[in-house]
Tab-separated table of N, CA and C in Angstrom:
chain	number	residue	atom	x	y	z
X	24	MET	N	16.225	-19.693	0.561
X	24	MET	CA	16.658	-18.280	1.224
X	24	MET	C	15.587	-17.135	1.341
X	25	ARG	N	15.091	-16.554	2.171
X	25	ARG	CA	14.550	-15.172	2.335
X	25	ARG	C	15.183	-14.167	1.583
X	26	SER	N	14.352	-13.235	1.021
X	26	SER	CA	14.985	-12.338	0.854
X	26	SER	C	14.463	-10.733	1.388
X	27	ASP	N	15.218	-10.050	1.238
X	27	ASP	CA	14.912	-8.858	2.563
X	27	ASP	C	13.784	-8.025	2.256
X	28	ALA	N	13.124	-8.432	1.003
X	28	ALA	CA	11.685	-8.017	0.879
X	28	ALA	C	10.577	-8.582	1.647
X	29	ASP	N	10.468	-9.579	1.435
X	29	ASP	CA	10.197	-10.938	2.232
X	29	ASP	C	10.414	-10.541	4.086
X	30	ARG	N	11.853	-10.228	4.138
X	30	ARG	CA	11.687	-9.866	6.023
X	30	ARG	C	11.026	-8.787	6.169
X	31	LEU	N	11.510	-7.487	5.131
X	31	LEU	CA	10.495	-6.670	5.651
X	31	LEU	C	8.924	-6.608	5.481
X	32	GLY	N	8.626	-7.590	4.459
X	32	GLY	CA	6.819	-7.831	4.488
X	32	GLY	C	6.858	-8.211	5.840
X	33	ASP	N	8.033	-9.436	6.839
X	33	ASP	CA	7.630	-10.053	7.882
X	33	ASP	C	8.047	-8.937	9.008
X	34	ILE	N	8.456	-8.073	8.718
X	34	ILE	CA	8.236	-6.721	9.981
X	34	ILE	C	6.801	-6.449	9.960
X	35	LEU	N	6.694	-5.714	8.584
X	35	LEU	CA	5.090	-4.883	8.385
X	35	LEU	C	4.100	-5.507	8.943
X	36	ASP	N	4.167	-7.046	8.269
X	36	ASP	CA	3.186	-7.540	9.319
X	36	ASP	C	2.604	-7.501	10.726
X	37	ALA	N	4.386	-8.272	11.517
X	37	ALA	CA	3.888	-8.505	12.754
X	37	ALA	C	3.343	-6.878	12.943
X	38	THR	N	4.493	-5.558	13.010
X	38	THR	CA	3.831	-5.034	13.694
X	38	THR	C	2.340	-4.613	13.433
X	39	ALA	N	1.565	-4.806	12.036
X	39	ALA	CA	0.375	-4.453	11.776
X	39	ALA	C	-0.755	-5.539	12.849
X	40	LYS	N	-0.305	-6.825	12.985
X	40	LYS	CA	-1.329	-7.706	14.117
X	40	LYS	C	-0.627	-6.915	15.264
X	41	ILE	N	0.084	-6.719	16.131
X	41	ILE	CA	0.858	-5.817	17.244
X	41	ILE	C	-0.786	-4.793	16.568
X	42	ALA	N	-0.554	-3.775	16.337
X	42	ALA	CA	-1.390	-2.380	15.964
X	42	ALA	C	-3.099	-3.190	16.351
X	43	GLU	N	-3.382	-4.287	15.656
X	43	GLU	CA	-4.747	-5.003	15.801
X	43	GLU	C	-5.164	-5.137	16.741
X	44	ARG	N	-4.469	-5.428	17.935
X	44	ARG	CA	-4.806	-5.737	18.692
X	44	ARG	C	-4.721	-5.125	20.596
X	45	ILE	N	-3.776	-3.988	20.112
X	45	ILE	CA	-2.709	-3.473	21.211
X	45	ILE	C	-3.934	-2.840	21.823
X	46	THR	N	-4.020	-2.755	23.325
X	46	THR	CA	-5.093	-1.721	23.500
X	46	THR	C	-4.434	-0.561	23.652
X	47	GLU	N	-5.692	0.318	24.306
X	47	GLU	CA	-4.904	1.783	24.707
X	47	GLU	C	-4.441	2.138	25.531
X	48	SER	N	-4.678	1.606	26.341
X	48	SER	CA	-3.394	1.782	27.664
X	48	SER	C	-2.759	0.586	28.452
X	49	PHE	N	-2.392	1.322	29.584
X	49	PHE	CA	-0.940	0.100	29.930
X	49	PHE	C	-1.639	-0.646	30.797
X	50	ASP	N	-2.878	-0.690	31.614
X	50	ASP	CA	-3.367	-1.166	32.709
X	50	ASP	C	-4.406	-2.030	31.996
X	51	ALA	N	-4.934	-1.571	31.198
X	51	ALA	CA	-5.275	-3.375	29.595
X	51	ALA	C	-4.515	-3.724	29.377
X	52	PHE	N	-3.717	-3.603	29.046
X	52	PHE	CA	-2.068	-4.870	28.866
X	52	PHE	C	-1.567	-4.727	29.481
X	53	GLN	N	-1.661	-4.614	30.658
X	53	GLN	CA	-1.041	-5.135	31.651
X	53	GLN	C	-1.756	-6.639	32.357
X	54	GLY	N	-3.438	-6.310	32.625
X	54	GLY	CA	-4.126	-7.344	32.609
X	54	GLY	C	-4.600	-8.424	31.448
X	55	ASP	N	-3.889	-8.199	30.954
X	55	ASP	CA	-3.963	-9.352	29.864
X	55	ASP	C	-2.842	-10.226	29.065
X	56	GLU	N	-2.776	-11.224	29.718
X	56	GLU	CA	-1.764	-11.912	29.705
X	56	GLU	C	-1.542	-12.789	28.369
X	57	VAL	N	-3.130	-13.233	27.356
X	57	VAL	CA	-2.648	-13.074	26.233
X	57	VAL	C	-2.564	-11.891	24.821
X	58	LEU	N	-2.689	-11.462	25.250
X	58	LEU	CA	-2.210	-10.202	24.652
X	58	LEU	C	-0.969	-9.993	24.655
X	59	GLN	N	-0.230	-10.160	26.179
X	59	GLN	CA	1.318	-9.746	26.033
X	59	GLN	C	2.570	-10.613	25.492
X	60	VAL	N	2.087	-11.805	25.707
X	60	VAL	CA	1.645	-13.156	24.861
X	60	VAL	C	2.363	-12.915	22.826
X	61	TRP	N	1.450	-12.340	22.475
X	61	TRP	CA	0.663	-11.969	21.482
X	61	TRP	C	1.671	-11.357	21.102
X	62	VAL	N	2.109	-9.831	21.734
X	62	VAL	CA	2.777	-8.878	21.337
X	62	VAL	C	4.411	-9.727	21.709
X	63	ILE	N	4.671	-10.207	22.264
X	63	ILE	CA	6.223	-10.177	22.744
X	63	ILE	C	6.208	-11.549	21.144
X	64	HIS	N	5.518	-12.170	21.348
X	64	HIS	CA	5.906	-13.053	20.263
X	64	HIS	C	5.931	-12.343	18.769
X	65	HIS	N	5.406	-11.369	18.486
X	65	HIS	CA	5.382	-10.517	17.139
X	65	HIS	C	6.606	-9.542	17.018
X	66	LEU	N	6.524	-8.980	18.590
X	66	LEU	CA	8.513	-8.166	18.327
X	66	LEU	C	9.633	-9.262	18.434
X	67	GLN	N	9.381	-10.508	18.395
X	67	GLN	CA	10.384	-11.411	18.598
X	67	GLN	C	10.473	-11.882	16.689
X	68	VAL	N	9.420	-11.964	15.665
X	68	VAL	CA	9.496	-11.851	14.745
X	68	VAL	C	10.144	-10.687	14.153
X	69	ILE	N	9.545	-9.782	14.470
X	69	ILE	CA	10.249	-8.430	13.965
X	69	ILE	C	11.558	-8.479	14.277
X	70	GLY	N	12.440	-8.916	15.558
X	70	GLY	CA	13.665	-8.927	15.761
X	70	GLY	C	14.558	-10.018	15.011
X	71	GLU	N	13.422	-10.991	14.689
X	71	GLU	CA	14.580	-12.297	13.612
X	71	GLU	C	14.786	-11.878	12.441
X	72	ALA	N	13.330	-11.256	11.882
X	72	ALA	CA	13.123	-10.839	10.506
X	72	ALA	C	14.368	-9.508	10.138
X	73	ALA	N	14.588	-8.630	11.216
X	73	ALA	CA	15.561	-7.810	11.170
X	73	ALA	C	17.118	-7.947	11.136
X	74	ARG	N	17.075	-10.006	12.017
X	74	ARG	CA	18.178	-9.689	12.069
X	74	ARG	C	18.799	-10.364	10.558
X	75	GLY	N	17.821	-11.012	9.879
X	75	GLY	CA	18.476	-11.716	8.562
X	75	GLY	C	18.538	-10.604	7.280
X	76	VAL	N	18.036	-9.449	7.576
X	76	VAL	CA	17.947	-8.192	6.390
X	76	VAL	C	19.820	-8.273	6.028
X	77	SER	N	20.096	-8.264	4.962
X	77	SER	CA	21.324	-7.798	4.409
X	77	SER	C	21.679	-6.801	4.548
X	78	GLN	N	23.500	-7.138	4.789
X	78	GLN	CA	24.005	-5.521	5.660
X	78	GLN	C	24.131	-4.616	4.399
X	79	SER	N	24.382	-4.938	2.986
X	79	SER	CA	23.836	-4.108	2.201
X	79	SER	C	22.785	-2.659	2.299
X	80	LEU	N	21.345	-3.552	2.761
X	80	LEU	CA	20.100	-2.863	2.898
X	80	LEU	C	19.992	-2.328	4.579
X	81	LYS	N	20.655	-2.900	5.286
X	81	LYS	CA	21.206	-2.347	6.691
X	81	LYS	C	21.814	-0.977	6.207
X	82	ASP	N	23.120	-1.017	5.743
X	82	ASP	CA	23.692	0.183	5.275
X	82	ASP	C	23.111	0.837	4.414
X	83	LEU	N	22.200	0.637	3.893
X	83	LEU	CA	21.299	1.718	2.963
X	83	LEU	C	20.589	2.701	4.206
X	84	HIS	N	20.219	2.274	4.725
X	84	HIS	CA	18.988	2.649	5.877
X	84	HIS	C	19.453	2.518	7.553
X	85	PRO	N	20.376	3.530	7.450
X	85	PRO	CA	21.027	3.402	8.886
X	85	PRO	C	20.140	3.990	9.870
X	86	GLU	N	18.633	5.040	9.747
X	86	GLU	CA	17.912	5.030	10.413
X	86	GLU	C	17.568	3.982	11.064
X	87	VAL	N	17.132	3.309	10.499
X	87	VAL	CA	16.589	2.156	11.001
X	87	VAL	C	17.311	1.229	12.010
X	88	PRO	N	17.459	1.700	13.431
X	88	PRO	CA	18.202	0.697	14.659
X	88	PRO	C	18.308	-0.751	14.127
X	89	TRP	N	18.881	-1.552	13.462
X	89	TRP	CA	18.499	-2.577	13.208
X	89	TRP	C	19.222	-3.396	14.420
X	90	SER	N	19.971	-3.024	15.121
X	90	SER	CA	20.834	-3.678	16.083
X	90	SER	C	20.029	-3.653	17.106
X	91	GLU	N	19.021	-2.422	17.302
X	91	GLU	CA	18.290	-2.581	18.451
X	91	GLU	C	17.270	-2.944	18.479
X	92	ILE	N	17.168	-3.405	17.296
X	92	ILE	CA	15.645	-4.418	17.470
X	92	ILE	C	15.986	-5.648	17.533
X	93	VAL	N	17.366	-6.248	16.575
X	93	VAL	CA	17.677	-7.301	16.777
X	93	VAL	C	17.814	-7.718	18.600
X	94	ALA	N	18.791	-6.906	19.362
X	94	ALA	CA	18.655	-7.015	20.590
X	94	ALA	C	17.483	-7.199	21.537
X	95	LEU	N	16.216	-6.349	21.058
X	95	LEU	CA	15.365	-6.225	22.046
X	95	LEU	C	14.832	-7.743	21.155
X	96	ARG	N	14.849	-8.829	20.403
X	96	ARG	CA	14.359	-10.040	20.199
X	96	ARG	C	15.302	-11.245	21.363
X	97	ASN	N	16.553	-10.562	21.382
X	97	ASN	CA	16.860	-11.622	21.965
X	97	ASN	C	16.775	-11.690	23.767
X	98	ILE	N	17.115	-10.437	24.046
X	98	ILE	CA	15.905	-10.025	25.514
X	98	ILE	C	14.661	-10.675	25.516
X	99	LEU	N	13.724	-10.706	25.279
X	99	LEU	CA	12.748	-11.076	24.802
X	99	LEU	C	12.585	-12.763	25.176
X	100	VAL	N	13.601	-12.957	23.744
X	100	VAL	CA	13.611	-14.599	24.359
X	100	VAL	C	14.076	-15.807	24.871
X	101	HIS	N	15.242	-14.600	26.021
X	101	HIS	CA	16.015	-14.914	26.704
X	101	HIS	C	16.216	-14.538	28.108
X	102	GLU	N	15.244	-13.386	28.052
X	102	GLU	CA	15.150	-13.302	29.815
X	102	GLU	C	13.802	-13.010	29.827
X	103	TYR	N	12.355	-13.852	29.249
X	103	TYR	CA	11.129	-13.763	29.500
X	103	TYR	C	10.572	-13.738	30.643
X	104	PHE	N	10.883	-14.143	31.797
X	104	PHE	CA	10.284	-14.615	32.872
X	104	PHE	C	11.191	-13.068	33.753
X	105	GLY	N	11.660	-12.247	33.361
X	105	GLY	CA	12.377	-11.347	33.786
X	105	GLY	C	11.802	-9.806	33.075
X	106	LEU	N	10.671	-9.935	32.385
X	106	LEU	CA	10.741	-8.889	31.117
X	106	LEU	C	9.427	-8.024	32.133
X	107	ASN	N	9.982	-7.147	31.992
X	107	ASN	CA	8.842	-5.254	32.588
X	107	ASN	C	7.972	-5.179	31.685
X	108	MET	N	6.616	-5.668	32.268
X	108	MET	CA	5.650	-5.146	31.096
X	108	MET	C	5.406	-4.062	30.479
X	109	HIS	N	5.868	-2.464	31.147
X	109	HIS	CA	5.787	-1.680	30.397
X	109	HIS	C	6.761	-1.411	29.277
X	110	GLN	N	7.818	-1.673	29.489
X	110	GLN	CA	8.645	-1.203	28.541
X	110	GLN	C	8.146	-2.406	27.658
X	111	VAL	N	7.873	-2.936	27.659
X	111	VAL	CA	7.343	-4.360	26.499
X	111	VAL	C	6.036	-3.683	25.719
X	112	TRP	N	5.072	-2.725	26.146
X	112	TRP	CA	4.107	-2.060	25.380
X	112	TRP	C	5.021	-0.604	25.528
X	113	THR	N	5.914	-0.219	25.587
X	113	THR	CA	6.284	0.907	24.453
X	113	THR	C	6.509	0.658	23.676
X	114	MET	N	7.081	-0.337	23.377
X	114	MET	CA	7.300	-1.471	22.163
X	114	MET	C	6.359	-1.301	21.195
X	115	THR	N	4.768	-0.710	21.270
X	115	THR	CA	3.786	-0.915	20.462
X	115	THR	C	3.048	0.485	20.122
X	116	PRO	N	2.403	0.315	19.276
X	116	PRO	CA	2.223	1.419	18.204
X	116	PRO	C	1.022	2.379	19.588
X	117	GLU	N	0.179	1.866	20.556
X	117	GLU	CA	-0.207	2.293	21.708
X	117	GLU	C	0.507	3.015	22.478
X	118	GLY	N	2.004	2.263	22.553
X	118	GLY	CA	2.955	2.658	23.461
X	118	GLY	C	2.900	4.150	23.170
X	119	PRO	N	4.025	4.907	24.360
X	119	PRO	CA	4.062	6.358	24.368
X	119	PRO	C	5.153	6.934	23.214
X	120	PRO	N	4.805	7.541	22.700
X	120	PRO	CA	4.971	8.111	21.201
X	120	PRO	C	6.658	8.830	21.796
X	121	ARG	N	7.942	8.128	20.919
X	121	ARG	CA	9.347	8.753	20.778
X	121	ARG	C	10.194	9.130	19.620
X	122	THR	N	8.949	9.978	18.824
X	122	THR	CA	9.547	10.849	18.326
X	122	THR	C	8.525	11.641	18.280
X	123	GLY	N	8.822	13.071	17.274
X	123	GLY	CA	8.504	14.156	17.383
X	123	GLY	C	7.611	14.662	16.049
X	124	GLY	N	6.998	15.277	15.817
X	124	GLY	CA	6.162	15.782	14.531
X	124	GLY	C	4.956	15.432	14.448
X	125	ALA	N	4.371	16.445	13.605
X	125	ALA	CA	3.089	15.961	13.204
X	125	ALA	C	3.149	14.753	12.204
X	126	GLY	N	1.905	14.081	12.365
X	126	GLY	CA	2.206	12.615	11.840
X	126	GLY	C	2.304	11.014	12.030
X	127	SER	N	3.997	11.292	12.777
X	127	SER	CA	4.259	10.594	13.641
X	127	SER	C	3.248	9.606	13.979
X	128	THR	N	3.843	8.580	14.207
X	128	THR	CA	3.043	7.118	14.119
X	128	THR	C	3.649	6.326	15.424
X	129	HIS	N	4.995	5.925	15.029
X	129	HIS	CA	5.415	5.148	15.825
X	129	HIS	C	6.848	4.656	15.165
X	130	PRO	N	8.141	4.830	15.745
X	130	PRO	CA	9.229	4.886	16.048
X	130	PRO	C	9.788	3.460	14.849
X	131	LEU	N	9.359	2.618	15.302
X	131	LEU	CA	9.804	1.117	14.480
X	131	LEU	C	8.880	1.354	12.715
X	132	ARG	N	7.309	1.546	12.959
X	132	ARG	CA	6.754	1.629	11.589
X	132	ARG	C	7.173	2.956	10.907
X	133	ASP	N	7.949	4.078	11.528
X	133	ASP	CA	8.655	5.296	10.711
X	133	ASP	C	9.071	4.622	10.031
X	134	ARG	N	10.592	4.303	10.446
X	134	ARG	CA	11.721	3.957	10.061
X	134	ARG	C	11.858	2.535	9.181
X	135	THR	N	11.061	1.356	9.280
X	135	THR	CA	10.785	1.003	8.156
X	135	THR	C	9.848	1.737	6.753
X	136	ASP	N	8.879	1.827	6.842
X	136	ASP	CA	8.252	2.885	6.437
X	136	ASP	C	9.448	3.510	5.852
X	137	SER	N	10.263	3.855	6.009
X	137	SER	CA	11.526	4.740	4.936
X	137	SER	C	11.998	3.650	4.792
X	138	VAL	N	12.548	2.391	4.466
X	138	VAL	CA	12.823	1.285	3.662
X	138	VAL	C	12.333	0.894	2.622
X	139	THR	N	10.461	1.002	3.116
X	139	THR	CA	9.787	0.050	2.147
X	139	THR	C	9.188	1.394	1.041
X	140	GLY	N	9.251	2.541	1.507
X	140	GLY	CA	8.465	3.578	0.941
X	140	GLY	C	7.144	3.984	1.272
X	141	GLU	N	6.217	2.762	2.241
X	141	GLU	CA	5.153	2.573	2.038
X	141	GLU	C	4.625	4.118	3.215
X	142	GLY	N	5.236	4.892	3.644
X	142	GLY	CA	4.666	6.059	4.474
X	142	GLY	C	5.203	7.281	2.957
X	143	ALA	N	5.358	6.971	2.372
X	143	ALA	CA	5.777	7.722	1.145
X	143	ALA	C	4.992	8.644	0.622
X	144	ALA	N	4.457	9.844	0.418
X	144	ALA	CA	3.408	10.366	-0.152
X	144	ALA	C	3.093	10.251	-2.111
């Protein structure tokens, strides 16, 4: 059985893999089917890893939207042909920011960093 540390590592690895390849514009993302599949796959990995995190860790970090992350994975898997690529792109590091404040990078990375301590100075 995988540990919480393993699953958090999976989340961070998948987030980094998305960030390595994501384009800076939605139009470029929209025009690259291989990149779309790459991003969707890694978002699914993130959701599957989040699903397996222990309830005690989830309770310790309510700032992470665990159920929303898992719900996104379910949508990506079960509604594959009805996906809105703009909504998928908004889940990536290059997508429109949804959090404020100086130094904020992306909601998922910001929140998982709070769990792993990687964003701490």
